[in-house]
Coordinates of C-alpha atoms and ligand atoms in Angstrom, one line a residue:
M1 CA 108.7 88.6 96.8
A2 CA 104.5 88.6 96.7
A3 CA 103.0 89.8 93.5
S4 CA 100.4 91.6 92.9
L5 CA 97.2 89.9 92.7
P6 CA 94.3 89.3 89.4
N7 CA 92.3 91.8 88.8
H8 CA 89.2 90.3 89.7
P9 CA 85.8 91.3 91.1
Q10 CA 86.5 89.2 94.2
L11 CA 89.9 90.8 95.1
R12 CA 88.7 94.5 94.9
G13 CA 87.6 96.9 96.7
N14 CA 86.6 95.6 100.5
Y15 CA 87.0 92.0 99.1
A16 CA 90.7 92.7 98.5
P17 CA 93.2 91.4 100.8
I18 CA 95.5 93.5 103.5
N19 CA 99.0 92.7 103.0
F20 CA 100.1 93.6 106.9
E21 CA 99.5 91.6 110.5
A22 CA 99.0 94.6 113.0
S23 CA 98.6 95.0 116.7
Y24 CA 97.0 98.4 118.2
N25 CA 96.3 99.0 121.8
D26 CA 93.9 101.5 123.0
L27 CA 91.5 102.3 119.6
V28 CA 90.0 105.2 119.5
I29 CA 86.1 104.9 121.0
E30 CA 82.9 107.3 119.9
G31 CA 80.5 106.8 122.6
T32 CA 81.1 104.4 125.5
V33 CA 81.8 101.1 125.6
P34 CA 80.0 99.1 128.3
T35 CA 82.3 98.3 131.4
D36 CA 80.6 94.9 131.6
L37 CA 81.8 94.3 128.6
S38 CA 85.2 91.8 129.1
G39 CA 86.3 89.3 126.0
S40 CA 87.1 89.0 122.4
L41 CA 84.9 89.6 119.2
Y42 CA 86.8 87.3 116.7
R43 CA 86.2 87.8 112.7
I44 CA 87.4 85.5 109.9
G45 CA 87.3 86.2 106.4
P46 CA 89.1 85.1 102.9
N47 CA 92.4 87.0 103.0
P48 CA 94.7 86.1 100.2
K49 CA 98.5 86.5 100.1
F50 CA 99.0 84.8 97.3
V51 CA 96.8 83.8 94.2
T52 CA 98.0 81.7 91.4
G53 CA 95.3 81.1 88.6
A54 CA 91.3 80.9 89.1
Y55 CA 90.0 82.3 92.2
H56 CA 86.8 82.2 94.1
W57 CA 86.0 84.1 97.6
F58 CA 85.2 80.8 99.5
F59 CA 89.0 79.7 99.0
G60 CA 91.4 82.7 100.3
T61 CA 93.1 81.9 103.1
G62 CA 91.8 83.0 106.2
M63 CA 92.8 86.2 108.2
V64 CA 91.3 86.5 111.9
H65 CA 90.7 89.9 113.6
A66 CA 90.2 90.4 117.5
F67 CA 88.8 93.1 119.5
H68 CA 89.6 92.6 122.6
V69 CA 87.4 94.8 125.1
E70 CA 88.0 95.2 128.8
D71 CA 87.3 98.0 131.1
G72 CA 85.6 100.0 128.3
Q73 CA 88.9 99.8 126.4
V74 CA 89.3 98.0 123.0
D75 CA 92.5 96.1 121.9
Y76 CA 92.8 95.3 118.2
V77 CA 95.2 92.5 116.8
N78 CA 94.5 90.2 112.9
R79 CA 96.9 87.4 112.1
W80 CA 96.8 84.9 109.3
V81 CA 95.6 81.2 109.9
R82 CA 99.2 79.9 109.3
T83 CA 98.0 76.3 107.7
P84 CA 100.4 74.3 106.0
K85 CA 99.2 75.6 102.3
F86 CA 99.8 79.4 103.7
E87 CA 103.2 78.4 105.0
R88 CA 104.4 76.6 102.0
E89 CA 103.1 79.9 99.7
T90 CA 105.1 81.8 101.9
E91 CA 108.0 79.7 101.2
L92 CA 107.7 79.7 97.3
G93 CA 106.4 83.0 97.2
H94 CA 103.4 82.6 95.0
G95 CA 100.0 80.8 95.5
L96 CA 99.1 76.9 95.5
S97 CA 96.3 75.3 94.2
L98 CA 93.5 73.9 97.2
E99 CA 95.8 71.5 99.0
M100 CA 92.7 69.3 99.5
S101 CA 94.6 68.0 95.9
I102 CA 92.0 64.9 94.6
N103 CA 93.2 61.9 93.8
K104 CA 92.1 61.7 90.1
E105 CA 91.6 58.0 90.5
T106 CA 90.1 57.6 93.2
G107 CA 88.8 61.1 94.4
Q108 CA 90.4 60.8 98.1
I109 CA 91.4 63.6 99.7
E110 CA 95.2 63.3 100.2
S111 CA 95.8 66.3 102.6
H112 CA 94.2 64.2 105.5
R113 CA 92.1 67.0 105.8
R114 CA 94.7 69.5 107.5
N115 CA 95.8 71.8 104.6
G116 CA 92.6 73.8 104.6
V117 CA 92.3 77.7 104.3
A118 CA 90.2 78.2 107.6
N119 CA 88.4 80.8 106.3
T120 CA 85.0 80.9 107.1
H121 CA 83.9 80.6 111.3
I122 CA 86.1 81.2 114.5
V123 CA 84.3 79.6 117.5
T124 CA 85.2 78.7 120.6
H125 CA 84.6 75.5 122.8
G126 CA 86.1 75.3 126.4
E127 CA 89.1 76.9 126.4
H128 CA 89.8 75.9 122.3
L129 CA 90.1 79.0 120.1
L130 CA 89.0 77.0 116.2
A131 CA 89.4 78.6 112.9
L132 CA 86.7 76.6 110.7
E133 CA 86.2 75.6 107.0
E134 CA 84.1 72.9 106.1
G135 CA 86.9 70.9 104.1
S136 CA 89.3 70.4 106.9
H137 CA 89.4 69.5 110.4
P138 CA 89.3 72.4 113.1
F139 CA 92.6 74.4 113.4
S140 CA 93.6 75.7 116.7
I141 CA 94.5 79.4 117.3
E142 CA 95.8 81.1 120.8
P143 CA 93.5 83.3 121.5
T144 CA 95.3 86.5 122.7
S145 CA 97.9 86.5 120.2
L146 CA 96.3 85.1 117.5
A147 CA 99.1 82.8 117.0
S148 CA 98.3 79.5 115.1
S149 CA 99.0 76.3 117.3
G150 CA 97.6 74.2 114.0
Y151 CA 95.6 71.1 113.1
G152 CA 95.2 67.9 115.9
H153 CA 95.1 69.7 119.0
Y154 CA 90.9 69.4 119.3
A155 CA 89.0 66.5 117.6
D156 CA 92.0 64.8 116.7
G157 CA 90.0 61.5 115.8
I158 CA 87.4 62.7 113.2
N159 CA 86.2 60.8 110.6
G160 CA 86.6 63.5 107.3
A161 CA 86.3 67.3 107.8
M162 CA 83.9 69.5 110.5
T163 CA 81.1 72.0 109.3
A164 CA 82.1 75.5 109.8
H165 CA 78.9 75.4 111.6
P166 CA 79.0 73.6 114.7
K167 CA 76.5 73.6 117.5
V168 CA 77.4 74.0 121.2
D169 CA 74.5 72.6 123.2
P170 CA 74.4 74.8 126.2
E171 CA 72.8 71.9 128.6
T172 CA 75.6 69.5 127.5
G173 CA 78.7 71.4 126.9
E174 CA 79.1 69.1 124.3
L175 CA 79.6 70.7 120.3
H176 CA 77.8 68.8 117.3
G177 CA 79.5 68.8 114.2
F178 CA 79.1 67.3 110.8
G179 CA 81.0 66.7 107.8
Y180 CA 80.1 65.2 104.2
M181 CA 82.1 64.0 101.1
T182 CA 83.5 61.8 104.1
D183 CA 84.9 58.9 101.9
H184 CA 85.7 60.9 99.0
F185 CA 85.2 63.9 97.1
G186 CA 82.2 63.6 95.2
S187 CA 80.6 61.1 97.4
N188 CA 77.3 60.8 98.8
T189 CA 79.1 59.9 102.9
M190 CA 78.2 62.2 105.8
T191 CA 80.0 62.3 109.1
Y192 CA 78.1 63.2 112.6
H193 CA 80.5 64.5 115.4
V194 CA 80.4 65.1 119.1
I195 CA 83.0 66.7 120.7
D196 CA 83.5 67.1 124.5
K197 CA 84.9 70.4 126.0
R198 CA 88.0 69.4 126.5
G199 CA 88.3 68.8 122.5
R200 CA 88.3 64.7 122.6
T201 CA 86.1 63.3 120.0
V202 CA 82.9 61.6 121.7
R203 CA 81.4 60.4 118.7
S204 CA 82.0 60.8 114.9
D205 CA 79.8 58.1 112.7
T206 CA 79.9 57.9 109.0
F207 CA 75.9 57.7 107.3
E208 CA 75.0 57.8 103.7
A209 CA 73.0 61.2 102.3
P210 CA 70.7 60.7 99.5
Y211 CA 73.2 62.5 97.0
A212 CA 76.5 64.2 97.2
A213 CA 75.8 68.3 97.7
M214 CA 77.7 71.4 99.4
V215 CA 76.1 71.0 103.0
H216 CA 76.8 74.3 104.6
D217 CA 75.1 74.1 108.5
F218 CA 72.3 71.9 110.2
M219 CA 70.7 71.7 113.3
I220 CA 70.5 70.4 116.7
T221 CA 67.0 70.6 119.0
R222 CA 67.0 68.8 122.6
D223 CA 65.5 65.8 120.7
Y224 CA 66.9 65.9 117.1
V225 CA 70.0 65.7 115.0
L226 CA 68.7 67.7 111.7
F227 CA 70.8 67.3 108.5
P228 CA 69.4 69.2 105.6
L229 CA 70.1 68.3 102.2
F230 CA 69.3 70.6 99.5
P231 CA 70.5 70.2 95.8
L232 CA 73.7 72.1 95.1
T233 CA 74.8 68.9 94.0
C234 CA 78.6 67.6 93.1
D235 CA 79.3 65.9 90.3
L236 CA 82.8 66.1 88.9
S237 CA 82.0 65.8 85.1
R238 CA 80.8 69.3 85.6
I239 CA 84.7 70.6 86.1
E240 CA 85.2 70.1 82.1
K241 CA 81.9 72.0 81.5
F242 CA 82.2 75.1 83.7
G243 CA 85.0 74.6 85.8
F244 CA 83.4 73.5 89.0
P245 CA 81.6 70.9 90.4
F246 CA 79.1 72.1 92.4
A247 CA 75.8 73.7 91.0
F248 CA 72.0 73.7 91.6
D249 CA 70.1 71.2 90.6
G250 CA 66.4 72.1 91.2
Q251 CA 64.9 68.2 89.6
A252 CA 67.5 66.3 92.6
G253 CA 64.7 66.8 95.4
A254 CA 65.5 68.3 99.3
Y255 CA 65.9 66.3 102.0
I256 CA 65.8 67.0 105.8
G257 CA 67.5 63.9 107.7
V258 CA 66.1 63.6 111.0
L259 CA 68.2 61.7 113.4
A260 CA 67.2 61.1 117.5
R261 CA 69.7 62.5 120.1
G262 CA 72.0 59.9 120.8
A263 CA 70.4 57.2 118.2
N264 CA 72.6 55.0 115.7
V265 CA 73.0 57.0 112.6
S266 CA 71.6 53.9 110.8
T267 CA 68.4 55.1 111.7
I268 CA 68.4 58.7 110.2
K269 CA 65.2 59.0 108.8
W270 CA 65.1 61.2 104.9
I271 CA 62.2 63.4 104.8
E272 CA 61.4 65.0 101.5
A273 CA 61.9 68.6 101.4
P274 CA 60.8 71.5 99.3
S275 CA 63.5 72.2 97.0
R276 CA 65.2 75.6 98.0
Y277 CA 68.7 76.1 99.0
V278 CA 69.8 77.7 102.8
F279 CA 73.2 78.4 103.9
H280 CA 72.2 79.5 107.2
Y281 CA 70.0 78.4 109.8
L282 CA 69.1 80.6 112.9
N283 CA 68.4 77.9 115.1
A284 CA 65.8 75.1 115.7
W285 CA 64.1 73.1 118.5
N286 CA 61.2 70.9 119.2
D287 CA 58.3 70.4 120.7
G288 CA 57.6 66.5 120.6
A289 CA 57.7 65.4 117.2
R290 CA 57.3 69.2 115.7
V291 CA 60.2 70.5 114.9
T292 CA 60.7 74.5 114.2
F293 CA 63.8 76.1 112.6
D294 CA 64.4 79.5 111.2
A295 CA 66.4 79.6 108.0
V296 CA 68.1 81.9 105.4
D297 CA 65.8 80.6 102.5
F298 CA 66.8 81.2 98.7
P299 CA 64.7 80.0 95.7
V300 CA 68.4 78.7 94.1
A301 CA 71.4 78.4 95.5
P302 CA 73.1 81.9 94.9
N303 CA 76.7 82.1 93.8
F304 CA 76.5 79.0 91.9
P305 CA 75.5 78.2 88.3
N306 CA 72.1 75.9 87.7
V307 CA 72.8 72.4 86.5
D308 CA 72.8 74.3 82.6
G309 CA 75.5 76.5 83.5
S310 CA 73.2 79.6 83.6
I311 CA 73.1 82.0 86.5
P312 CA 70.3 82.8 89.3
A313 CA 68.5 85.6 88.2
H314 CA 69.2 88.8 90.9
A315 CA 66.1 88.0 92.3
D316 CA 66.0 84.4 93.1
A317 CA 69.6 85.4 94.6
Q318 CA 68.0 87.1 97.6
G319 CA 67.8 84.7 100.8
K320 CA 64.7 85.8 103.4
L321 CA 64.3 84.5 106.9
T322 CA 61.8 82.0 106.7
R323 CA 60.5 79.7 110.0
W324 CA 59.7 76.5 108.7
T325 CA 58.0 73.7 110.9
L326 CA 58.4 70.1 110.1
D327 CA 56.6 67.0 111.8
V328 CA 59.6 64.0 112.1
K329 CA 56.4 61.6 112.4
T330 CA 54.3 62.7 109.0
G331 CA 57.2 64.4 107.7
A332 CA 54.6 67.3 106.8
I333 CA 56.2 70.6 106.5
D334 CA 55.4 74.3 106.4
R335 CA 57.3 77.1 105.8
H336 CA 56.4 81.0 105.9
R337 CA 58.3 84.2 105.5
T338 CA 59.1 86.0 108.5
L339 CA 61.0 88.9 107.1
D340 CA 60.8 89.9 104.0
V341 CA 63.8 91.9 103.4
A342 CA 67.4 90.3 101.8
S343 CA 69.1 89.2 104.7
E344 CA 72.1 87.0 105.6
F345 CA 74.0 85.9 108.8
P346 CA 71.7 84.8 111.0
R347 CA 72.1 84.7 114.8
I348 CA 70.8 84.0 118.3
D349 CA 71.3 84.6 121.9
D350 CA 73.2 81.1 122.0
R351 CA 72.2 80.5 125.3
F352 CA 68.9 79.4 123.5
T353 CA 70.7 77.0 120.9
A354 CA 68.5 73.8 120.6
T355 CA 65.4 75.1 122.4
R356 CA 62.9 77.7 121.8
H357 CA 64.6 81.3 120.7
R358 CA 62.2 84.4 121.0
H359 CA 65.0 87.0 119.5
G360 CA 66.9 86.6 115.7
Y361 CA 69.7 89.2 114.9
I362 CA 70.5 89.5 111.5
A363 CA 72.6 91.5 108.3
A364 CA 69.9 92.8 105.9
A365 CA 70.5 95.1 102.9
S366 CA 66.4 96.5 102.2
K367 CA 67.9 99.6 99.7
R368 CA 69.9 96.5 98.0
A369 CA 70.2 97.1 93.7
K370 CA 71.6 94.4 91.5
G371 CA 75.7 95.6 90.6
D372 CA 75.9 96.7 94.3
G373 CA 78.4 93.7 95.1
G374 CA 75.5 91.9 97.8
L375 CA 76.7 94.0 100.6
F376 CA 74.6 94.4 103.6
H377 CA 74.2 97.8 105.3
E378 CA 71.8 96.9 108.2
I379 CA 71.8 95.1 111.7
T380 CA 68.4 94.0 112.2
H381 CA 66.2 92.7 115.1
F382 CA 63.5 90.4 114.6
D383 CA 61.5 89.5 117.7
Y384 CA 59.1 86.6 117.3
E385 CA 56.7 87.1 119.9
T386 CA 55.5 90.5 118.5
G387 CA 56.8 90.0 115.1
N388 CA 58.3 93.6 115.0
A389 CA 61.4 94.0 113.3
Q390 CA 63.9 97.0 114.5
T391 CA 66.7 98.0 112.6
W392 CA 69.6 100.4 112.4
D393 CA 71.1 101.3 108.9
A394 CA 74.8 101.9 108.7
G395 CA 74.4 103.6 105.2
F396 CA 74.1 102.1 102.0
G397 CA 77.1 101.4 100.7
N398 CA 79.0 100.2 103.9
G399 CA 79.2 96.8 105.1
V400 CA 78.1 95.3 108.1
S401 CA 78.9 91.8 109.4
E402 CA 77.4 89.3 111.1
P403 CA 75.8 90.3 114.3
V404 CA 77.0 88.4 117.2
F405 CA 75.1 88.5 120.0
V406 CA 76.7 89.1 124.0
E407 CA 74.5 88.8 126.8
A408 CA 74.5 91.2 129.8
R409 CA 75.4 89.1 132.2
G410 CA 75.2 85.3 132.8
D411 CA 71.5 85.6 134.3
A412 CA 70.4 88.5 131.9
K413 CA 67.2 87.2 130.1
E414 CA 67.2 86.4 126.4
G415 CA 67.9 88.8 124.4
E416 CA 69.2 91.5 127.3
G417 CA 72.9 92.5 126.2
W418 CA 74.7 93.6 123.2
L419 CA 75.2 93.1 119.4
L420 CA 79.1 93.3 118.0
A421 CA 79.7 93.5 114.7
T422 CA 82.5 94.9 112.2
V423 CA 81.5 98.2 110.1
Y424 CA 83.1 99.3 106.6
D425 CA 83.1 102.8 106.1
H426 CA 83.5 102.6 102.2
H427 CA 84.0 107.0 102.6
S428 CA 86.9 106.9 104.9
S429 CA 87.8 103.1 103.4
T430 CA 88.3 102.2 107.1
S431 CA 86.4 99.4 109.1
S432 CA 85.4 99.8 112.9
M433 CA 83.9 97.8 115.7
V434 CA 80.2 98.7 116.7
I435 CA 78.6 97.7 119.9
L436 CA 74.7 98.1 120.1
D437 CA 72.0 97.6 122.6
A438 CA 70.6 94.1 121.4
E439 CA 66.8 95.6 122.8
R440 CA 67.8 99.0 121.1
V441 CA 69.2 98.4 117.6
E442 CA 67.5 101.4 116.2
D443 CA 68.7 103.7 118.0
G444 CA 72.3 102.4 116.5
P445 CA 75.4 102.1 118.5
V446 CA 76.5 103.3 121.7
A447 CA 80.1 102.7 121.0
T448 CA 82.3 102.3 117.8
A449 CA 85.7 101.5 118.1
K450 CA 87.8 102.8 115.0
L451 CA 90.7 101.2 113.1
D452 CA 92.9 103.3 110.8
H453 CA 92.7 100.7 108.2
R454 CA 89.7 98.3 106.7
I455 CA 89.0 94.7 107.4
P456 CA 87.6 92.7 103.9
Y457 CA 84.8 91.6 104.2
G458 CA 84.6 88.4 106.1
F459 CA 82.3 85.2 107.0
H460 CA 81.6 84.5 110.8
G461 CA 82.4 85.5 114.0
S462 CA 82.1 84.5 117.4
W463 CA 82.8 86.1 121.2
R464 CA 84.6 84.5 124.0
Q465 CA 83.8 86.2 127.0
N466 CA 87.0 86.8 129.6
K467 CA 86.7 84.6 132.3
Ligands
FE2_501 FE1 78.5 80.6 106.7

């Protein structure tokens, strides 16, 4: 029997999980769904069914939501990701501590990386649909029903875990990923993975980083792979001090590991970088030795303590879109702010991954106030060629998800297409999927597919085109 959940800020309001799985055909639509839009929008986020002991939003069991779009009609389905931990909790009727249970003697993670929470990103690669979370292996999901297939169907041979932010190179079709703390929890070992479209491991090579840190995202360009290491460091002795091993250590320095594509990991060069924190990168490209990348750049790591246990000031916990340039030969780095608005969840037209992009899309919060739960109420398009930003405001108090770009046609020019996102309406406590014209974001949704229930705030999502 499921017990009520503890009183915790990340289990209240629209952070609270929903306790059902549903399938709805033919959602009510306001506006008109473009008839050439044919595929599925997937969203994923934490949705614990059981919570026992301490809770953190990052560790809630994943739930997937799918909007299947075809012929102007939208169907919806949601399902929990049935990891072994979730199945066991369901059998027992109570929560278990995170099953990457760590051997206190060796630091080894004893789950073989196949018992995580699968709650962070859902991506497609070839025929595979994968629920990802950075402490574990990829978890396969059936694309229509969202039935759980499980671990081991994709990238079976990788060493350690895989990031929730792999990059598919549009030119080669290969997926590039990485893992951190590969040898054991708290170790400075990382692994670089390349997986082919059929899900076979091409390479999975382990290397040492300057220190052990939480590394959420990375970048590829045509010629380089970049492993940014910002100082959200891991020290197991902090667990006794403030209950958690990760803290922002402004004195630790920061580095960007640069690997030439195809080269041995022993040749990675660690370039010193300004001490910032970044969860997500929009994209990166290189012109010779000069790499340009766009990041949501924070002064410190938000949602984590500093090394003295203090919590970051509100102003320091706001990330803003920032363009970095890095000369991989000289190590020179330059940064400038692109958009002076608190923002997160940056996306591009994915066909331009690893090459120069003109358009960026992001969830933004120009009216953010202290204590509002860190919500994003706007979707913004930034044009790097003109410097113009266009914004649609879903209304302060409502929450928008990461905007996912879908090209209008295979041969559409960059940025010609749609932005798909979910929106939570705090008045009705329901959610919807909105479709915006990516070239006319200010006009607001061309279509809104409405649910009778809410989708709890989650992390990331993707589009899967119907064949
Ligand atoms: Fe993320």
